[in-house]
Short mmCIF file of C-alpha atoms in Angstrom, two decimals:
data_model
loop_
_atom_site.label_atom_id
_atom_site.label_comp_id
_atom_site.label_asym_id
_atom_site.label_seq_id
_atom_site.Cartn_x
_atom_site.Cartn_y
_atom_site.Cartn_z
CA MET A 1 -3.54 9.16 22.58
CA SER A 2 -0.78 9.13 20.33
CA SER A 3 2.16 12.25 20.47
CA VAL A 4 2.94 11.80 16.33
CA LYS A 5 0.61 11.64 13.79
CA LEU A 6 0.55 9.23 10.86
CA PHE A 7 -1.17 8.83 8.17
CA ASP A 8 -1.59 5.04 6.89
CA ALA A 9 -0.64 5.70 2.79
CA HIS A 10 -2.48 1.72 1.55
CA CYS A 11 -4.52 -0.56 3.15
CA HIS A 12 -7.53 -2.17 2.49
CA LEU A 13 -9.66 -2.11 5.47
CA GLN A 14 -13.23 -3.02 2.05
CA ASP A 15 -11.42 -6.29 2.34
CA PRO A 16 -14.24 -9.32 3.49
CA ARG A 17 -11.74 -10.65 6.18
CA VAL A 18 -12.19 -6.88 8.27
CA LEU A 19 -14.96 -5.14 6.22
CA ASN A 20 -17.28 -5.77 9.13
CA LYS A 21 -15.35 -4.47 12.04
CA ALA A 22 -13.94 -1.44 10.24
CA PRO A 23 -15.87 0.94 11.99
CA GLN A 24 -14.16 -0.29 14.81
CA LEU A 25 -10.97 -0.57 13.70
CA ILE A 26 -10.77 2.67 12.28
CA ALA A 27 -11.99 4.33 15.40
CA THR A 28 -9.54 2.88 17.30
CA ALA A 29 -6.36 3.86 15.13
CA LEU A 30 -7.76 7.33 15.05
CA ASP A 31 -7.04 7.42 18.59
CA THR A 32 -3.75 6.67 18.58
CA GLY A 33 -2.65 9.34 16.03
CA VAL A 34 -3.23 7.82 12.85
CA ALA A 35 -5.74 10.63 11.09
CA ARG A 36 -6.23 8.89 7.88
CA PHE A 37 -6.34 6.27 5.56
CA ALA A 38 -5.52 5.46 2.27
CA VAL A 39 -7.89 2.32 1.63
CA ASN A 40 -7.06 0.72 -2.13
CA GLY A 41 -9.04 -1.00 -4.41
CA VAL A 42 -8.70 -4.41 -6.45
CA SER A 43 -10.64 -5.26 -8.29
CA GLU A 44 -14.29 -4.46 -9.92
CA ASN A 45 -15.72 -6.20 -6.66
CA ASP A 46 -14.27 -4.44 -4.14
CA TRP A 47 -14.36 -0.84 -6.32
CA SER A 48 -17.74 0.40 -5.30
CA LEU A 49 -17.36 -1.19 -0.71
CA VAL A 50 -14.54 1.46 -1.12
CA LYS A 51 -16.71 3.67 -3.16
CA GLU A 52 -19.33 3.91 0.28
CA MET A 53 -16.00 3.94 2.77
CA GLY A 54 -14.74 7.17 0.76
CA GLU A 55 -18.15 8.98 1.61
CA ARG A 56 -19.30 7.51 5.19
CA TYR A 57 -15.84 7.59 6.62
CA PRO A 58 -13.94 11.34 6.10
CA SER A 59 -10.85 10.02 7.08
CA VAL A 60 -10.68 8.08 4.46
CA VAL A 61 -8.99 8.11 0.81
CA PRO A 62 -10.44 6.33 -1.30
CA CYS A 63 -7.97 4.87 -4.12
CA PHE A 64 -9.11 2.79 -6.88
CA GLY A 65 -7.60 0.19 -9.13
CA LEU A 66 -6.91 -3.37 -10.77
CA HIS A 67 -4.83 -5.21 -9.00
CA PRO A 68 -2.53 -7.46 -10.98
CA TRP A 69 -3.80 -10.51 -9.37
CA PHE A 70 -7.08 -10.15 -10.33
CA ILE A 71 -6.76 -9.23 -14.34
CA ARG A 72 -8.23 -12.18 -15.32
CA GLU A 73 -11.60 -11.98 -14.03
CA ARG A 74 -12.25 -8.05 -15.46
CA THR A 75 -15.21 -7.84 -17.67
CA PRO A 76 -14.68 -6.13 -21.32
CA ASN A 77 -15.96 -2.41 -19.64
CA TRP A 78 -13.48 -2.48 -17.01
CA PHE A 79 -11.52 0.57 -18.02
CA ASN A 80 -14.78 2.50 -18.71
CA THR A 81 -15.91 1.73 -15.51
CA LEU A 82 -11.95 2.94 -14.32
CA LYS A 83 -12.28 6.20 -15.59
CA GLU A 84 -16.18 6.36 -14.68
CA LEU A 85 -15.48 5.63 -11.13
CA PHE A 86 -13.00 8.12 -11.46
CA GLU A 87 -15.13 10.97 -12.95
CA VAL A 88 -17.63 10.44 -9.73
CA THR A 89 -15.29 10.12 -6.96
CA PRO A 90 -12.68 13.47 -7.35
CA SER A 91 -11.63 12.91 -3.94
CA ALA A 92 -10.49 9.10 -5.24
CA ALA A 93 -6.84 8.21 -5.49
CA VAL A 94 -5.22 5.31 -8.16
CA GLY A 95 -4.32 2.12 -6.96
CA GLU A 96 -3.61 -0.43 -6.29
CA ILE A 97 -2.21 -1.36 -10.42
CA GLY A 98 1.08 -3.10 -10.84
CA ILE A 99 2.80 -5.96 -12.02
CA ASP A 100 3.44 -9.48 -10.12
CA LYS A 101 6.54 -12.03 -10.63
CA GLY A 102 6.33 -13.69 -7.76
CA SER A 103 4.73 -17.51 -7.36
CA HIS A 104 1.19 -15.88 -7.68
CA GLY A 105 2.25 -13.09 -10.63
CA LYS A 106 4.37 -16.66 -12.53
CA THR A 107 0.15 -18.08 -13.32
CA ILE A 108 -0.67 -14.91 -14.61
CA ASP A 109 0.08 -13.46 -18.13
CA PHE A 110 2.96 -11.59 -18.03
CA ALA A 111 1.92 -9.50 -21.01
CA ASP A 112 -1.26 -9.37 -19.94
CA GLN A 113 -0.35 -8.00 -16.66
CA VAL A 114 2.05 -5.09 -18.11
CA ASP A 115 -1.38 -4.02 -20.44
CA VAL A 116 -3.26 -3.50 -17.87
CA PHE A 117 -1.11 -1.74 -15.75
CA GLN A 118 0.63 0.63 -18.27
CA LYS A 119 -3.45 1.42 -18.95
CA GLN A 120 -3.86 2.33 -15.48
CA LEU A 121 -0.64 3.97 -14.76
CA GLN A 122 -1.63 6.87 -18.11
CA LEU A 123 -4.93 7.05 -16.33
CA ALA A 124 -2.84 7.69 -13.27
CA LYS A 125 -1.09 10.28 -14.97
CA GLU A 126 -4.06 11.92 -16.23
CA LEU A 127 -6.14 12.68 -13.76
CA ASN A 128 -2.66 14.33 -12.23
CA LYS A 129 -3.44 11.56 -9.74
CA PRO A 130 -0.77 9.37 -7.38
CA ALA A 131 -1.00 5.39 -8.34
CA SER A 132 -0.29 3.16 -5.42
CA ILE A 133 1.93 0.50 -6.75
CA HIS A 134 2.61 -3.07 -6.37
CA CYS A 135 5.42 -4.42 -7.29
CA VAL A 136 6.98 -8.16 -6.76
CA ARG A 137 10.37 -9.61 -8.21
CA ALA A 138 9.42 -7.04 -11.11
CA PHE A 139 11.97 -3.81 -10.29
CA GLY A 140 13.79 -3.80 -13.36
CA ASP A 141 10.49 -4.05 -16.12
CA LEU A 142 8.46 -1.67 -13.19
CA LEU A 143 11.80 1.16 -14.28
CA GLU A 144 10.97 0.92 -17.92
CA ILE A 145 7.40 1.11 -17.47
CA MET A 146 7.91 4.09 -15.54
CA LYS A 147 10.30 5.95 -17.53
CA ASN A 148 8.71 5.76 -21.13
CA VAL A 149 5.06 6.27 -19.53
CA GLY A 150 6.62 8.82 -17.05
CA PRO A 151 7.84 11.70 -15.11
CA PHE A 152 4.63 11.18 -12.79
CA PRO A 153 4.85 14.81 -10.93
CA ALA A 154 1.48 13.69 -8.76
CA GLY A 155 3.48 10.86 -7.29
CA VAL A 156 3.19 7.18 -7.48
CA ILE A 157 3.28 5.17 -4.20
CA LEU A 158 5.76 1.86 -4.00
CA HIS A 159 3.54 0.58 -1.42
CA SER A 160 5.69 -1.63 0.87
CA TYR A 161 9.29 -0.65 -0.84
CA LEU A 162 11.24 -3.75 -0.83
CA GLY A 163 13.49 -3.27 -3.76
CA SER A 164 17.50 -2.48 -3.38
CA ALA A 165 19.43 0.71 -2.46
CA GLU A 166 20.79 1.32 -5.91
CA MET A 167 17.10 1.29 -7.72
CA VAL A 168 16.18 4.53 -5.45
CA PRO A 169 16.92 7.13 -6.96
CA GLU A 170 15.93 6.77 -10.47
CA LEU A 171 12.70 5.51 -8.96
CA ALA A 172 12.46 8.57 -7.10
CA LYS A 173 13.90 11.00 -9.93
CA LEU A 174 9.82 9.65 -12.04
CA GLY A 175 8.51 10.46 -8.89
CA ALA A 176 8.77 7.96 -6.76
CA TYR A 177 7.71 7.72 -3.57
CA PHE A 178 8.59 4.51 -0.49
CA SER A 179 5.94 3.24 1.79
CA PHE A 180 6.82 0.94 4.47
CA SER A 181 4.55 -1.91 5.96
CA GLY A 182 6.22 -5.27 8.18
CA PHE A 183 7.45 -6.94 4.91
CA LEU A 184 10.72 -4.29 5.73
CA MET A 185 10.56 -7.01 9.35
CA SER A 186 10.99 -9.63 6.69
CA MET A 187 14.47 -7.63 4.79
CA LYS A 188 18.08 -8.42 6.87
CA THR A 189 18.93 -5.90 8.75
CA GLN A 190 22.15 -4.45 6.95
CA LYS A 191 20.26 -4.22 3.32
CA ALA A 192 16.94 -2.93 4.98
CA LYS A 193 19.63 0.39 6.47
CA ARG A 194 21.55 0.58 3.09
CA MET A 195 18.04 0.53 1.58
CA LEU A 196 16.13 2.93 3.96
CA ALA A 197 19.47 5.61 4.05
CA ALA A 198 19.21 6.01 0.13
CA VAL A 199 14.91 7.02 1.01
CA PRO A 200 15.15 11.03 1.13
CA SER A 201 13.45 12.24 3.56
CA ASP A 202 11.14 13.44 1.51
CA ARG A 203 9.53 10.69 -0.19
CA ILE A 204 9.45 8.25 3.14
CA LEU A 205 5.64 7.01 3.40
CA LEU A 206 4.48 4.70 5.91
CA GLU A 207 1.39 1.83 5.68
CA THR A 208 -0.24 -1.20 7.27
CA ASP A 209 -1.57 -3.15 3.87
CA ALA A 210 -3.93 -4.36 6.85
CA PRO A 211 -5.48 -7.02 6.53
CA ASP A 212 -1.99 -8.00 5.11
CA ALA A 213 1.58 -7.33 6.81
CA THR A 214 1.01 -7.98 9.71
CA PRO A 215 4.27 -6.89 12.15
CA THR A 216 6.81 -9.48 13.38
CA LEU A 217 8.95 -7.63 15.98
CA ASN A 218 7.27 -7.02 19.22
CA VAL A 219 4.10 -8.50 18.33
CA ASP A 220 2.79 -9.21 21.90
CA THR A 221 1.72 -5.39 21.93
CA LEU A 222 0.08 -5.65 18.60
CA PHE A 223 -3.39 -4.52 17.73
CA SER A 224 -5.18 -7.61 17.41
CA VAL A 225 -8.16 -7.36 14.89
CA ASP A 226 -10.37 -9.59 16.84
CA GLY A 227 -9.17 -8.60 20.10
CA ARG A 228 -7.79 -12.17 20.74
CA SER A 229 -3.51 -11.43 21.84
CA HIS A 230 -1.48 -13.81 19.34
CA SER A 231 1.48 -15.68 21.17
CA LYS A 232 4.80 -14.58 18.59
CA GLU A 233 4.59 -18.16 16.77
CA GLU A 234 1.45 -17.51 15.35
CA ASN A 235 2.40 -13.70 13.86
CA LEU A 236 6.06 -15.57 12.39
CA SER A 237 4.25 -18.47 10.81
CA THR A 238 0.56 -16.53 9.37
CA SER A 239 2.78 -12.81 8.35
CA GLY A 240 6.40 -13.48 8.11
CA GLY A 241 6.34 -16.51 5.23
CA LEU A 242 6.47 -14.04 2.31
CA SER A 243 10.24 -12.68 3.05
CA ASP A 244 10.99 -15.07 0.62
CA GLU A 245 9.71 -13.46 -2.79
CA ASN A 246 11.77 -10.33 -2.08
CA ASN A 247 7.95 -8.43 -2.43
CA SER A 248 6.61 -5.00 -2.55
CA ASN A 249 3.05 -6.44 -0.93
CA SER A 250 2.11 -9.55 -1.96
CA SER A 251 0.63 -11.15 1.37
CA LYS A 252 -2.86 -11.17 0.53
CA GLU A 253 -1.22 -14.93 -0.47
CA ALA A 254 -1.98 -14.70 3.24
CA SER A 255 -6.08 -15.23 2.56
CA ASN A 256 -5.26 -18.93 1.39
CA ARG A 257 -3.77 -19.97 4.53
CA LYS A 258 -6.88 -21.64 7.91
CA GLU A 259 -4.53 -19.83 10.43
CA GLU A 260 -3.41 -15.91 9.63
CA THR A 261 -2.91 -13.06 11.77
CA LEU A 262 -4.88 -10.11 10.41
CA ASN A 263 -2.94 -7.07 10.50
CA HIS A 264 -4.94 -3.61 12.64
CA PRO A 265 -4.26 -0.02 10.77
CA ALA A 266 -3.25 0.96 14.55
CA ASN A 267 0.39 -1.48 13.80
CA ILE A 268 1.96 1.21 11.50
CA HIS A 269 2.93 2.46 15.08
CA HIS A 270 5.11 -0.54 15.01
CA VAL A 271 6.51 -0.18 11.29
CA LEU A 272 7.44 3.51 12.84
CA ASN A 273 8.86 2.62 15.52
CA HIS A 274 10.48 0.35 12.84
CA VAL A 275 11.90 2.64 10.51
CA ALA A 276 12.71 5.31 13.02
CA SER A 277 15.06 2.57 14.74
CA LEU A 278 16.82 1.87 10.92
CA LEU A 279 17.61 5.06 9.98
CA GLU A 280 18.34 5.85 14.21
CA LEU A 281 15.72 8.83 14.17
CA SER A 282 12.85 9.03 16.48
CA LYS A 283 9.95 8.22 15.94
CA GLU A 284 8.73 11.30 15.99
CA GLU A 285 10.58 12.93 13.16
CA VAL A 286 10.01 9.66 11.33
CA ALA A 287 6.30 10.14 11.74
CA GLU A 288 6.18 14.05 11.29
CA ALA A 289 7.96 13.32 8.24
CA SER A 290 5.88 10.69 6.75
CA TYR A 291 3.15 12.41 7.69
CA ARG A 292 3.54 15.82 5.90
CA ASN A 293 5.35 13.74 2.51
CA ALA A 294 1.77 11.42 2.24
CA VAL A 295 -0.18 14.93 2.76
CA GLN A 296 1.68 16.36 0.69
CA LEU A 297 0.92 13.38 -2.17
CA PHE A 298 -2.74 13.50 -1.40
CA ALA A 299 -3.80 16.95 -1.89
CA TYR A 300 -4.76 17.31 -5.59
CA GLN A 301 -7.22 18.76 -7.13
CA GLY A 302 -10.27 17.22 -5.52
CA SER A 303 -8.83 16.11 -2.45
CA LYS A 304 -10.13 15.68 1.03
CA VAL A 305 -7.10 15.91 2.41
CA GLN A 306 -6.20 19.71 2.45
CA LEU A 307 -2.38 20.94 2.52
CA GLU A 308 -1.10 21.60 6.47
#
C-alpha cells in the first residue's frame, strides 16, 4: 500500500481495450493508494457502460459527455439522452467534452464541434457540476468560449493540460483546474517547469487518461495492463508519438496502432513523481494538494465524493 492517497481525475476504464480487465485494474490501483477514478464517457455508445461502472464501484465517479471525435455519429436525440442520464445519475459529472484542431480534429467540422461543446458546457454550468475538457491546438478558441459561457464556479478540468504558462491565469480565473497525465513527459523540461509554476497549488490535478497516455519515463517500473513487462523502446514508440500535437489528451489515436502499450490507472504514481520533480516538491506535498483539489471539485450535490 502506498503512503500517498491519489485521485485519478480523468480516465476511460470503460474503453473496449480494457473493459474486461477493469475489475483487476481498479483493485490493483486501489491497493497502491488510488482512492477514486473519474471515468469519462466519450459517446452515446459508452454512456451506459460508464453508468454501470459507477453503480458497481464505490471508487468510480461516472462522467458523461460527447467527445469531439465522436460528434459525427451522434443521434438526433443525443442531448436529451445526455440530460436524462444526469437526471437519473446524480453522482455523475460532465465529460469528456471539448474541441480539437489536431490531426484528427481537423477532419471534423469545427463549427459543429463548437456547437456540441457549448451545449454541454452550458449544461454543466446549469447542473453546477464540473466538466472535463479535451482541447487540442485550440486554446485560443477555448478561452473565448469559456469567457462567453462562464465563469464556472463548479469548475472545469483541462485534462492532460499541455497549454502555455501564459494562458493559465486567465483560464484559472474562469474556474479551470489543470490536470496532468503521462503526456506531460513529452513536453520539454523547461517549458513544463514554467507552465507548472504558473498553476496555483489549489488548481492542480493528476490523472492517467488510461488506457492512453502511458508514461514514457521509468518505464521499467510501469504497471502493465496485460501483465507483460514492456521495453523502453516499445513504450516510447507507442505512447510518446503524439507530442507533436502539443495536445491535451488525445492519444486515442494510439488505438489505431497495431502495437500499443496500454496505460494502467496505477501508473498515476509515475505522473505524481514527474510533476513533483518538475515543481521541486515532495511527492507527498503534490499528492496531498492534488487529492484535496479533486475532492473539492467532485464533491458536488449528489456526488459519492464527500469533503474530507
